Coordinates of C-alpha atoms (C1' of nucleotides) in Angstrom, one line a residue:
Chain A
M178 CA 0.0 0.0 0.0
A179 CA 2.3 2.7 -1.3
N180 CA -0.8 4.8 -1.4
E181 CA -1.4 4.7 2.3
E182 CA 2.1 5.6 3.0
R183 CA 1.9 8.6 0.7
L184 CA -1.2 9.6 2.5
D185 CA 0.5 9.4 5.8
I186 CA 3.4 11.4 4.6
H187 CA 0.9 13.9 3.3
N188 CA -0.9 13.9 6.6
S189 CA 2.3 14.7 8.5
E190 CA 2.1 18.2 7.1
I191 CA -1.3 18.8 8.6
P192 CA -1.4 20.4 12.1
V193 CA -1.9 17.8 14.8
V194 CA -5.0 19.5 16.1
C195 CA -6.6 19.4 12.7
R196 CA -6.1 15.8 11.9
A197 CA -9.2 14.3 13.5
C198 CA -11.3 17.4 13.1
E199 CA -14.6 17.1 11.4
A200 CA -14.4 20.6 10.0
R201 CA -11.5 19.4 7.8
H202 CA -13.7 16.8 6.2
R203 CA -17.3 18.2 6.1
G204 CA -16.6 21.8 7.2
I205 CA -14.9 24.8 5.7
C206 CA -11.3 23.7 6.5
G207 CA -11.5 21.1 3.8
A208 CA -10.9 23.9 1.3
L209 CA -7.4 24.5 2.7
D210 CA -4.1 22.9 1.8
P211 CA -1.7 21.8 4.5
E212 CA 0.3 25.0 4.3
Q213 CA -2.8 27.2 4.8
L214 CA -4.0 24.9 7.6
Q215 CA -0.7 25.5 9.3
K216 CA -1.0 29.2 8.9
L217 CA -4.6 29.4 10.2
G218 CA -3.7 26.8 12.9
K219 CA -1.1 29.1 14.3
H220 CA -3.9 31.5 15.4
A221 CA -6.5 28.9 16.2
I222 CA -7.6 28.4 19.8
R223 CA -9.6 25.3 20.8
K224 CA -11.9 25.8 23.7
V225 CA -14.8 24.2 25.5
V226 CA -17.6 26.4 26.7
D227 CA -20.6 25.6 29.0
D228 CA -24.1 26.1 27.8
A229 CA -25.5 29.7 28.1
T230 CA -22.0 31.0 27.2
E231 CA -22.3 33.9 24.8
L232 CA -20.0 33.7 21.8
Y233 CA -20.8 37.1 20.4
S234 CA -23.6 39.6 20.8
A235 CA -25.8 41.5 18.3
D236 CA -24.6 44.9 17.3
Q237 CA -21.1 44.3 18.7
E238 CA -17.9 44.2 16.9
I239 CA -17.0 40.7 15.5
E240 CA -13.5 39.7 16.5
R241 CA -13.3 36.0 16.1
Y242 CA -14.9 33.3 13.9
S243 CA -15.3 29.7 15.1
N244 CA -16.0 26.2 13.9
I245 CA -18.3 24.0 16.0
M246 CA -16.6 20.8 16.8
S247 CA -19.4 19.4 18.9
G248 CA -22.6 20.7 20.6
V249 CA -25.3 23.1 19.5
V250 CA -25.2 26.9 19.1
K251 CA -28.3 29.1 19.0
L252 CA -28.6 32.4 17.1
S253 CA -31.1 34.8 18.4
K254 CA -32.5 38.3 18.1
M255 CA -34.1 40.3 20.8
M256 CA -36.5 43.3 20.8
S257 CA -36.0 46.3 23.1
D258 CA -38.9 45.1 25.3
G259 CA -37.4 41.7 25.8
R260 CA -39.3 39.6 23.2
Q261 CA -36.9 37.1 21.8
Q262 CA -36.7 34.9 18.7
I263 CA -34.2 32.2 18.0
V264 CA -33.4 32.5 14.2
G265 CA -31.0 29.6 13.8
L266 CA -29.5 26.5 15.3
Q267 CA -26.0 25.4 14.3
F268 CA -24.4 22.0 14.7
A269 CA -20.9 20.5 14.2
P270 CA -19.1 21.2 11.9
D271 CA -20.8 24.5 11.1
F272 CA -19.0 27.7 10.8
V273 CA -20.2 30.4 13.3
G274 CA -19.9 34.1 12.5
R275 CA -21.0 36.7 9.9
P276 CA -18.3 37.2 7.4
F277 CA -17.8 40.6 5.7
S278 CA -19.6 42.6 8.4
R279 CA -18.1 44.6 11.2
Q280 CA -21.2 44.1 13.4
A281 CA -22.9 40.9 14.3
K282 CA -26.6 40.8 13.4
T283 CA -27.5 38.1 15.9
T284 CA -26.4 36.9 19.3
A285 CA -24.7 33.5 19.4
E286 CA -25.0 31.5 22.5
A287 CA -24.0 27.9 23.4
A288 CA -27.2 25.8 23.8
T289 CA -25.3 22.9 25.2
T290 CA -21.7 22.3 26.1
V291 CA -19.8 23.3 22.9
R292 CA -16.3 22.5 21.7
L293 CA -15.0 25.3 19.4
C294 CA -12.1 26.0 17.2
S295 CA -11.8 29.7 17.0
F296 CA -9.6 32.1 15.1
P297 CA -9.2 35.9 14.7
K298 CA -11.4 37.6 12.1
N299 CA -8.4 39.0 10.3
A300 CA -6.5 35.7 9.9
L301 CA -9.5 34.0 8.3
E302 CA -10.4 36.9 6.0
K303 CA -6.9 37.0 4.7
I304 CA -7.0 33.4 3.8
I305 CA -10.5 33.8 2.3
S306 CA -9.1 36.4 -0.1
E307 CA -6.4 34.1 -1.2
T308 CA -8.5 30.9 -1.5
P309 CA -11.6 31.0 -3.8
E310 CA -12.5 27.4 -2.7
L311 CA -12.7 28.6 0.9
E312 CA -15.1 31.4 0.0
H313 CA -17.1 28.8 -2.0
R314 CA -17.5 26.6 1.0
L315 CA -18.6 29.6 3.1
H316 CA -21.0 30.6 0.4
E317 CA -22.5 27.1 0.3
Q318 CA -23.0 27.2 4.1
S319 CA -24.7 30.6 3.8
L320 CA -27.0 29.2 1.2
K321 CA -27.8 26.2 3.4
E322 CA -28.6 28.5 6.3
L323 CA -30.7 30.7 4.0
D324 CA -32.7 27.6 2.9
E325 CA -33.2 26.6 6.5
A326 CA -34.2 30.1 7.6
R327 CA -36.9 30.2 4.8
D328 CA -38.2 26.8 5.7
W329 CA -38.5 28.0 9.3
M330 CA -40.4 31.1 8.1
L331 CA -43.1 28.9 6.8
T332 CA -43.2 27.2 10.2
L333 CA -43.4 30.5 12.1
G334 CA -45.9 32.1 9.8
R335 CA -48.3 29.4 8.9
K336 CA -48.2 26.4 11.2
T337 CA -50.2 25.7 14.3
A338 CA -48.6 25.2 17.7
A339 CA -48.9 21.4 17.4
E340 CA -47.3 21.5 14.0
K341 CA -44.6 23.8 15.2
V342 CA -43.5 21.5 18.0
A343 CA -43.6 18.5 15.7
S344 CA -41.5 20.5 13.2
F345 CA -39.0 21.3 16.0
L346 CA -38.6 17.6 16.9
H347 CA -38.3 16.6 13.3
L348 CA -35.6 19.2 12.8
I349 CA -33.6 18.0 15.8
V350 CA -33.8 14.4 14.8
T351 CA -32.6 15.0 11.2
H352 CA -29.8 17.2 12.4
I353 CA -28.5 14.8 15.0
N354 CA -28.5 12.1 12.3
P355 CA -29.6 12.8 8.8
E356 CA -30.1 9.0 8.1
W357 CA -32.9 9.0 10.6
E358 CA -34.9 11.0 8.1
D359 CA -36.4 7.8 6.6
T360 CA -35.6 5.1 9.1
E361 CA -38.3 2.7 10.2
D362 CA -36.7 2.2 13.6
T363 CA -37.6 3.8 16.9
V364 CA -35.3 6.7 17.6
E365 CA -34.4 8.3 20.9
I366 CA -33.0 11.9 21.1
E367 CA -31.9 14.3 23.8
L368 CA -33.4 17.7 23.4
P369 CA -30.4 20.2 23.1
M370 CA -32.3 22.9 24.9
K371 CA -34.9 23.7 27.5
R372 CA -38.5 24.6 27.0
A373 CA -37.9 28.3 27.1
D374 CA -35.5 28.1 24.2
I375 CA -37.9 25.8 22.2
A376 CA -40.6 28.4 22.8
D377 CA -38.3 31.2 21.5
F378 CA -37.4 29.1 18.5
L379 CA -41.1 28.4 17.6
G380 CA -42.6 31.8 18.5
L381 CA -44.7 30.3 21.3
T382 CA -44.8 30.4 25.1
I383 CA -43.3 27.7 27.3
E384 CA -46.7 26.7 28.5
T385 CA -47.9 26.1 24.9
V386 CA -44.8 24.1 24.1
S387 CA -45.3 22.0 27.2
R388 CA -49.0 21.4 26.3
Q389 CA -48.2 20.4 22.8
L390 CA -45.6 18.0 23.8
T391 CA -48.1 16.2 26.0
N392 CA -50.6 16.5 23.2
L393 CA -48.1 14.6 20.9
R394 CA -47.4 12.1 23.7
K395 CA -51.1 11.4 24.2
R396 CA -51.5 10.7 20.4
G397 CA -48.7 8.2 20.6
I398 CA -46.4 10.2 18.3
I399 CA -43.7 10.6 20.9
D400 CA -42.8 9.4 24.4
I401 CA -41.0 11.5 26.9
R402 CA -38.5 10.5 29.6
D403 CA -36.9 12.8 32.1
R404 CA -38.3 15.8 30.3
R405 CA -35.3 16.0 28.0
I406 CA -35.3 12.6 26.4
V407 CA -37.8 12.1 23.6
I408 CA -38.6 8.7 22.0
I409 CA -40.0 8.6 18.5
P410 CA -41.4 5.2 17.4
D411 CA -42.3 6.3 13.9
I412 CA -40.5 9.2 12.2
H413 CA -43.0 9.3 9.4
K414 CA -45.8 9.8 11.8
L415 CA -43.9 12.7 13.3
F416 CA -43.3 14.1 9.9
A417 CA -47.0 13.9 9.1
A418 CA -47.7 15.8 12.3
T419 CA -45.5 18.7 11.0
Q420 CA -48.1 19.5 8.3
Q421 CA -51.4 18.4 9.6
D422 CA -53.2 20.1 12.4
L423 CA -53.7 17.8 15.4
S424 CA -54.7 20.4 17.9
N425 CA -58.3 19.1 18.2
Chain B
M20 CA -10.7 65.7 -19.7
A21 CA -8.6 62.9 -21.0
N22 CA -10.0 60.8 -18.3
E23 CA -13.5 60.8 -19.7
E24 CA -12.2 59.9 -23.1
R25 CA -10.4 56.9 -21.6
L26 CA -13.6 55.9 -19.8
D27 CA -15.5 56.2 -23.0
I28 CA -13.0 54.0 -24.9
H29 CA -13.2 51.5 -22.1
N30 CA -17.0 51.6 -22.2
S31 CA -17.0 50.8 -25.9
E32 CA -16.0 47.3 -25.0
I33 CA -19.0 46.8 -22.8
P34 CA -22.1 45.2 -24.5
V35 CA -24.6 47.8 -25.4
V36 CA -27.4 46.3 -23.4
C37 CA -25.2 46.3 -20.2
R38 CA -24.1 50.0 -20.4
A39 CA -27.0 51.5 -18.5
C40 CA -27.8 48.5 -16.4
E41 CA -27.9 48.9 -12.7
A42 CA -26.7 45.3 -12.2
R43 CA -23.4 46.4 -13.6
H44 CA -23.0 49.0 -10.9
R45 CA -24.7 47.8 -7.8
G46 CA -25.4 44.2 -8.9
I47 CA -23.3 41.1 -9.5
C48 CA -22.3 42.1 -13.1
G49 CA -19.9 44.7 -11.6
A50 CA -17.6 41.8 -10.8
L51 CA -17.1 41.1 -14.5
D52 CA -14.6 42.6 -16.9
P53 CA -15.8 43.7 -20.4
E54 CA -14.7 40.4 -22.0
Q55 CA -16.7 38.3 -19.5
L56 CA -19.7 40.7 -19.9
Q57 CA -19.5 40.0 -23.6
K58 CA -19.4 36.3 -23.0
L59 CA -22.4 36.3 -20.6
G60 CA -24.2 38.9 -22.7
K61 CA -24.2 36.5 -25.7
H62 CA -26.5 34.2 -23.7
A63 CA -28.5 36.9 -21.9
I64 CA -32.1 37.6 -22.7
R65 CA -33.9 40.6 -21.6
K66 CA -37.6 40.3 -21.0
V67 CA -40.5 42.0 -19.4
V68 CA -43.1 39.9 -17.6
D69 CA -46.4 40.8 -16.1
D70 CA -47.2 40.5 -12.5
A71 CA -48.2 36.9 -11.4
T72 CA -45.8 35.4 -13.9
E73 CA -44.0 32.5 -12.4
L74 CA -40.2 32.7 -12.9
Y75 CA -39.5 29.2 -11.4
S76 CA -41.2 26.8 -9.2
A77 CA -40.3 25.0 -6.0
D78 CA -38.8 21.4 -6.5
Q79 CA -38.4 22.0 -10.2
E80 CA -35.1 22.0 -12.1
I81 CA -33.5 25.4 -12.3
E82 CA -32.5 26.3 -15.8
R83 CA -32.0 30.1 -15.8
Y84 CA -30.8 32.8 -13.4
S85 CA -31.9 36.4 -13.7
N86 CA -31.1 39.9 -12.6
I87 CA -34.0 42.1 -11.7
M88 CA -33.8 45.4 -13.6
S89 CA -37.0 46.8 -12.3
G90 CA -40.0 45.6 -10.3
V91 CA -40.4 43.3 -7.4
V92 CA -40.2 39.5 -7.2
K93 CA -41.7 37.5 -4.4
L94 CA -40.3 34.1 -3.2
S95 CA -42.8 31.8 -1.6
K96 CA -43.3 28.4 -0.1
M97 CA -46.5 26.4 0.0
M98 CA -47.8 23.5 2.1
S99 CA -49.7 20.6 0.6
D100 CA -53.0 21.9 2.0
G101 CA -52.5 25.3 0.3
R102 CA -51.2 27.4 3.2
Q103 CA -48.6 29.8 1.8
Q104 CA -45.8 31.9 3.1
I105 CA -43.8 34.5 1.3
V106 CA -40.2 34.1 2.4
G107 CA -38.5 36.9 0.6
L108 CA -39.0 40.0 -1.6
Q109 CA -36.4 41.0 -4.2
F110 CA -35.8 44.3 -5.8
A111 CA -33.6 45.7 -8.5
P112 CA -30.7 44.9 -9.0
D113 CA -31.0 41.7 -7.1
F114 CA -29.9 38.4 -8.4
V115 CA -32.7 35.7 -8.6
G116 CA -32.0 32.0 -8.4
R117 CA -30.5 29.5 -6.1
P118 CA -26.9 28.8 -7.2
F119 CA -25.3 25.4 -6.7
S120 CA -28.6 23.5 -6.4
R121 CA -30.4 21.5 -9.1
Q122 CA -33.7 22.1 -7.5
A123 CA -35.3 25.4 -6.6
K124 CA -36.4 25.6 -2.9
T125 CA -38.9 28.3 -3.4
T126 CA -41.3 29.6 -6.0
A127 CA -40.4 32.9 -7.6
E128 CA -43.2 35.0 -9.0
A129 CA -43.3 38.6 -10.3
A130 CA -45.2 40.7 -7.8
T131 CA -45.3 43.7 -10.2
T132 CA -44.4 44.1 -13.8
V133 CA -40.7 43.0 -13.8
R134 CA -37.9 43.7 -16.3
L135 CA -35.4 40.9 -16.2
C136 CA -32.0 40.0 -17.7
S137 CA -31.8 36.3 -17.7
F138 CA -29.2 33.8 -18.7
P139 CA -28.7 30.0 -18.7
K140 CA -27.5 28.3 -15.5
N141 CA -24.5 26.8 -17.2
A142 CA -23.2 30.0 -18.7
L143 CA -23.2 31.8 -15.3
E144 CA -21.8 28.9 -13.4
K145 CA -18.9 28.6 -15.8
I146 CA -18.1 32.3 -15.3
I147 CA -18.5 31.9 -11.5
S148 CA -15.8 29.2 -11.4
E149 CA -13.4 31.5 -13.3
T150 CA -14.2 34.6 -11.4
P151 CA -13.7 34.7 -7.6
E152 CA -14.9 38.3 -7.4
L153 CA -18.3 37.2 -8.9
E154 CA -18.7 34.4 -6.4
H155 CA -17.9 37.0 -3.7
R156 CA -20.7 39.3 -4.9
L157 CA -23.1 36.4 -4.9
H158 CA -22.0 35.4 -1.5
E159 CA -22.6 39.0 -0.2
Q160 CA -26.1 38.9 -1.6
S161 CA -26.8 35.5 0.0
L162 CA -25.6 37.0 3.3
K163 CA -27.8 40.0 2.9
E164 CA -30.8 37.8 2.1
L165 CA -29.9 35.7 5.2
D166 CA -29.9 38.8 7.4
E167 CA -33.2 39.9 6.0
A168 CA -34.7 36.4 6.4
R169 CA -33.7 36.4 10.1
D170 CA -35.0 39.8 10.7
W171 CA -38.3 38.7 9.3
M172 CA -38.3 35.6 11.5
L173 CA -38.4 37.9 14.5
T174 CA -41.4 39.7 12.9
L175 CA -43.2 36.4 12.1
G176 CA -42.5 34.8 15.5
R177 CA -42.8 37.6 18.0
K178 CA -44.7 40.6 16.7
T179 CA -48.4 41.4 16.9
A180 CA -50.6 42.0 13.8
A181 CA -50.3 45.8 14.0
E182 CA -46.5 45.6 14.4
K183 CA -46.3 43.2 11.5
V184 CA -48.2 45.5 9.1
A185 CA -46.1 48.5 10.3
S186 CA -42.9 46.3 9.7
F187 CA -44.1 45.5 6.2
L188 CA -44.6 49.2 5.3
H189 CA -41.3 50.1 6.8
L190 CA -39.6 47.4 4.8
I191 CA -41.2 48.6 1.6
V192 CA -40.3 52.2 2.2
T193 CA -36.6 51.5 3.0
H194 CA -36.3 49.2 -0.1
I195 CA -37.8 51.6 -2.5
N196 CA -35.4 54.3 -1.3
P197 CA -32.9 53.6 1.5
E198 CA -32.4 57.3 2.1
W199 CA -36.0 57.5 3.4
E200 CA -34.9 55.5 6.4
D201 CA -34.2 58.7 8.3
T202 CA -35.9 61.4 6.4
E203 CA -38.2 64.0 8.1
D204 CA -40.3 64.4 5.0
T205 CA -43.6 63.0 4.1
V206 CA -43.2 60.0 1.9
E207 CA -45.7 58.4 -0.5
I208 CA -45.3 54.8 -1.7
E209 CA -47.2 52.4 -3.9
L210 CA -47.6 49.0 -2.4
P211 CA -46.0 46.5 -4.8
M212 CA -48.6 43.8 -3.9
K213 CA -52.2 43.2 -3.0
R214 CA -53.6 42.4 0.4
A215 CA -53.5 38.6 -0.1
D216 CA -49.7 38.8 -0.7
I217 CA -49.1 41.1 2.2
A218 CA -51.0 38.6 4.4
D219 CA -48.9 35.7 3.1
F220 CA -45.8 37.7 3.8
L221 CA -46.8 38.5 7.4
G222 CA -48.4 35.2 8.3
L223 CA -51.8 36.8 8.7
T224 CA -55.2 36.8 6.9
I225 CA -56.2 39.5 4.4
E226 CA -58.9 40.6 6.8
T227 CA -56.4 41.2 9.6
V228 CA -54.1 43.1 7.2
S229 CA -57.0 45.3 6.1
R230 CA -58.1 46.0 9.7
Q231 CA -54.5 46.8 10.8
L232 CA -54.1 49.2 7.9
T233 CA -57.2 51.1 9.0
N234 CA -55.9 50.9 12.6
L235 CA -52.7 52.6 11.5
R236 CA -54.7 55.1 9.5
K237 CA -56.9 56.0 12.5
R238 CA -53.8 56.6 14.6
G239 CA -52.4 59.0 12.1
I240 CA -49.4 56.9 11.3
I241 CA -50.3 56.4 7.6
D242 CA -52.9 57.7 5.2
I243 CA -54.3 55.5 2.4
R244 CA -55.3 56.5 -1.2
D245 CA -56.8 54.2 -3.8
R246 CA -56.0 51.2 -1.6
R247 CA -52.5 50.9 -3.1
I248 CA -51.0 54.3 -2.3
V249 CA -49.8 54.8 1.3
I250 CA -48.7 58.2 2.6
I251 CA -46.3 58.3 5.6
P252 CA -46.0 61.7 7.3
D253 CA -43.4 60.5 9.8
I254 CA -41.2 57.5 9.1
H255 CA -39.9 57.5 12.7
K256 CA -43.4 57.2 14.0
L257 CA -43.9 54.3 11.6
F258 CA -40.7 52.7 12.8
A259 CA -41.9 53.1 16.4
A260 CA -45.0 51.2 15.5
T261 CA -42.9 48.2 14.3
Q262 CA -41.9 47.4 17.8
Q263 CA -44.6 48.7 20.0
D264 CA -48.0 47.1 20.2
L265 CA -50.8 49.5 19.1
S266 CA -53.6 46.9 18.9
N267 CA -55.5 48.4 21.8
Chain C
dC83 C1' -75.0 47.6 -17.0
dG84 C1' -73.4 43.2 -15.2
dC85 C1' -69.6 40.5 -13.6
dC86 C1' -65.4 39.8 -11.4
dT87 C1' -61.7 40.9 -8.4
dT88 C1' -60.1 43.4 -4.5
dC89 C1' -60.9 45.3 -0.3
dT90 C1' -63.4 46.7 4.0
dT91 C1' -66.2 45.9 7.9
dG92 C1' -68.9 43.3 11.3
dA93 C1' -70.2 39.3 14.3
dG94 C1' -68.8 35.3 16.5
dG95 C1' -65.6 31.6 17.9
dG96 C1' -61.3 29.3 19.0
dG97 C1' -56.3 28.8 19.7
dC98 C1' -52.8 30.4 22.2
dG99 C1' -51.2 33.8 25.7
dT100 C1' -51.5 35.2 30.6
dC101 C1' -51.7 34.3 35.3
dA102 C1' -51.3 31.2 38.9
dA103 C1' -50.5 27.0 41.5
dG104 C1' -48.0 23.0 42.3
dC105 C1' -44.6 19.0 41.2
dC106 C1' -39.9 17.4 40.6
dC107 C1' -35.2 17.6 41.3
dA108 C1' -30.5 19.4 42.3
dG109 C1' -27.9 22.2 45.1
dT110 C1' -26.8 24.2 49.6
dG111 C1' -26.5 24.8 54.2
dG112 C1' -27.8 23.7 59.0
Chain D
dC116 C1' -30.0 13.6 57.7
dC117 C1' -33.4 17.0 56.4
dA118 C1' -35.2 21.8 55.5
dC119 C1' -34.9 25.3 52.4
dT120 C1' -34.4 27.4 47.9
dG121 C1' -34.6 28.0 43.1
dG122 C1' -34.9 26.5 38.3
dG123 C1' -37.4 23.9 35.1
dC124 C1' -41.6 21.9 33.9
dT125 C1' -46.7 20.8 33.8
dT126 C1' -51.4 21.7 34.3
dG127 C1' -55.7 24.4 34.9
dA128 C1' -58.7 28.7 34.4
dC129 C1' -59.6 32.5 31.9
dG130 C1' -59.3 36.2 28.4
dC131 C1' -58.0 38.3 24.2
dC132 C1' -56.1 38.6 19.6
dC133 C1' -56.7 36.9 15.4
dC134 C1' -59.2 33.6 12.4
dT135 C1' -63.5 32.3 10.2
dC136 C1' -67.6 33.3 7.9
dA137 C1' -70.4 36.6 5.8
dA138 C1' -72.1 40.8 3.6
dG139 C1' -71.4 44.6 1.0
dA140 C1' -68.6 48.6 -1.2
dA141 C1' -65.5 50.1 -4.8
dG142 C1' -63.2 49.9 -9.1
dG143 C1' -61.9 47.6 -13.7
dC144 C1' -63.5 45.8 -17.9
dG145 C1' -66.2 43.7 -21.6

DNA sequence: CGCCTTCTTGAGGGGCGTCAAGCCCAGTGG
DNA sequence: CCACTGGGCTTGACGCCCCTCAAGAAGGCG
């Protein structure tokens, strides 16, 4: 296997911290050659933050970008009187940050414990300008986020409370493991956030979220354990509930 | 002015149809040099379509991209039972289409009479791959659309009907002329769509839109002529109404 | 003039928000 | 060990905002 040896030799140029990183395979760092990885790696800091840690805040200067290595980050907006809306959830190996803007437009907060690989704004933007393939990857992620945001606009604007909660559960399931989208098996998931966050994501109150969860439970679409663990015996039935009013 | 002459000489290489086009200044075509403009221009078709013309449809193959030269295009999503949500409005000189995807994720429809400059998917994507600056412009537009989508998610999820209608009017005013954002003058606008579209954009019914418009009128925030013409004596008062419940 | 579409206005009902009480559990301190 | 506290969650009672249903006005067009 001369090939494997060649691969190993090649690997040896890649920074140690990057070798096992998912962002190098499915994330944006896959666009970088070993030399660029080294350059960026020099400025990169890996860190682990607890849930509720704020990564950056709306209207503030952006100083660092990050890759999510594990965990969930929520992006939110708040009105002056305190009303809040979560406008995006990001999972590994997503890129976090708003390129080409001095100010952040959302607040980013760890929803769970999150492992991050973070680097200064300037270091990344320099490499972007030299690497069209990197900008292409960032562009693809922006387009993916735009698709997701627009899907969610339909949920926010036109679905009932029961459909919204089902849509949330379906989103979580398919983001934890995309293959579960069309499995026949029973699936068990841990909700990455508390009821208040779910309410802010769905444009509801915590009471309504709670009521609709027990509504789905009573209809046999889900089962709930320990308040955070949800069991879904039939994903297709859950999907049906995302578009068909079950409030009666 | 030798400079002007040089500019004129330079201009002579630019396709005639592109010379006065806004997309060459503020739109994506500004990233192209005269040679590339010529290449793309060979495949470009200018057309004028009436309102309610469908440009492309969700889940269908994308064949052409377009620049909006004038008019308004609405992007929408529909559920199987007919519930509909408008997820974006696009104005000149915006680019219309979803790059890097075979299928469209939304339906695009002319909201008003629209002038378009349209070209085949392949022709543009070839030039994109050769022109990093073009991909950068498209990326910037995607990010702008993402910012707008997320702003609108806050409107859909957390605002009252009165705030939503005020938000819609404010959005239209600032998109027709960004300078009106902080003018002290009275402003008069023509709504680019009918009540049913406004309702689909706001996640409301047409009756509620109508009632909230008269609500804003009775409070002196707007005046209405001929159903489609709205007069706004004080933009700042309108802006205040986008975040402060006036339903009582 | 008649017909159609668009829009407004009213009456009534329901879905979700508001307010409140209480359960469960982890953490803390006596 | 247990009392106390506080956060997270559920459940019930009630009210209101917006939806539904319906009628009618206004304007465009043959």
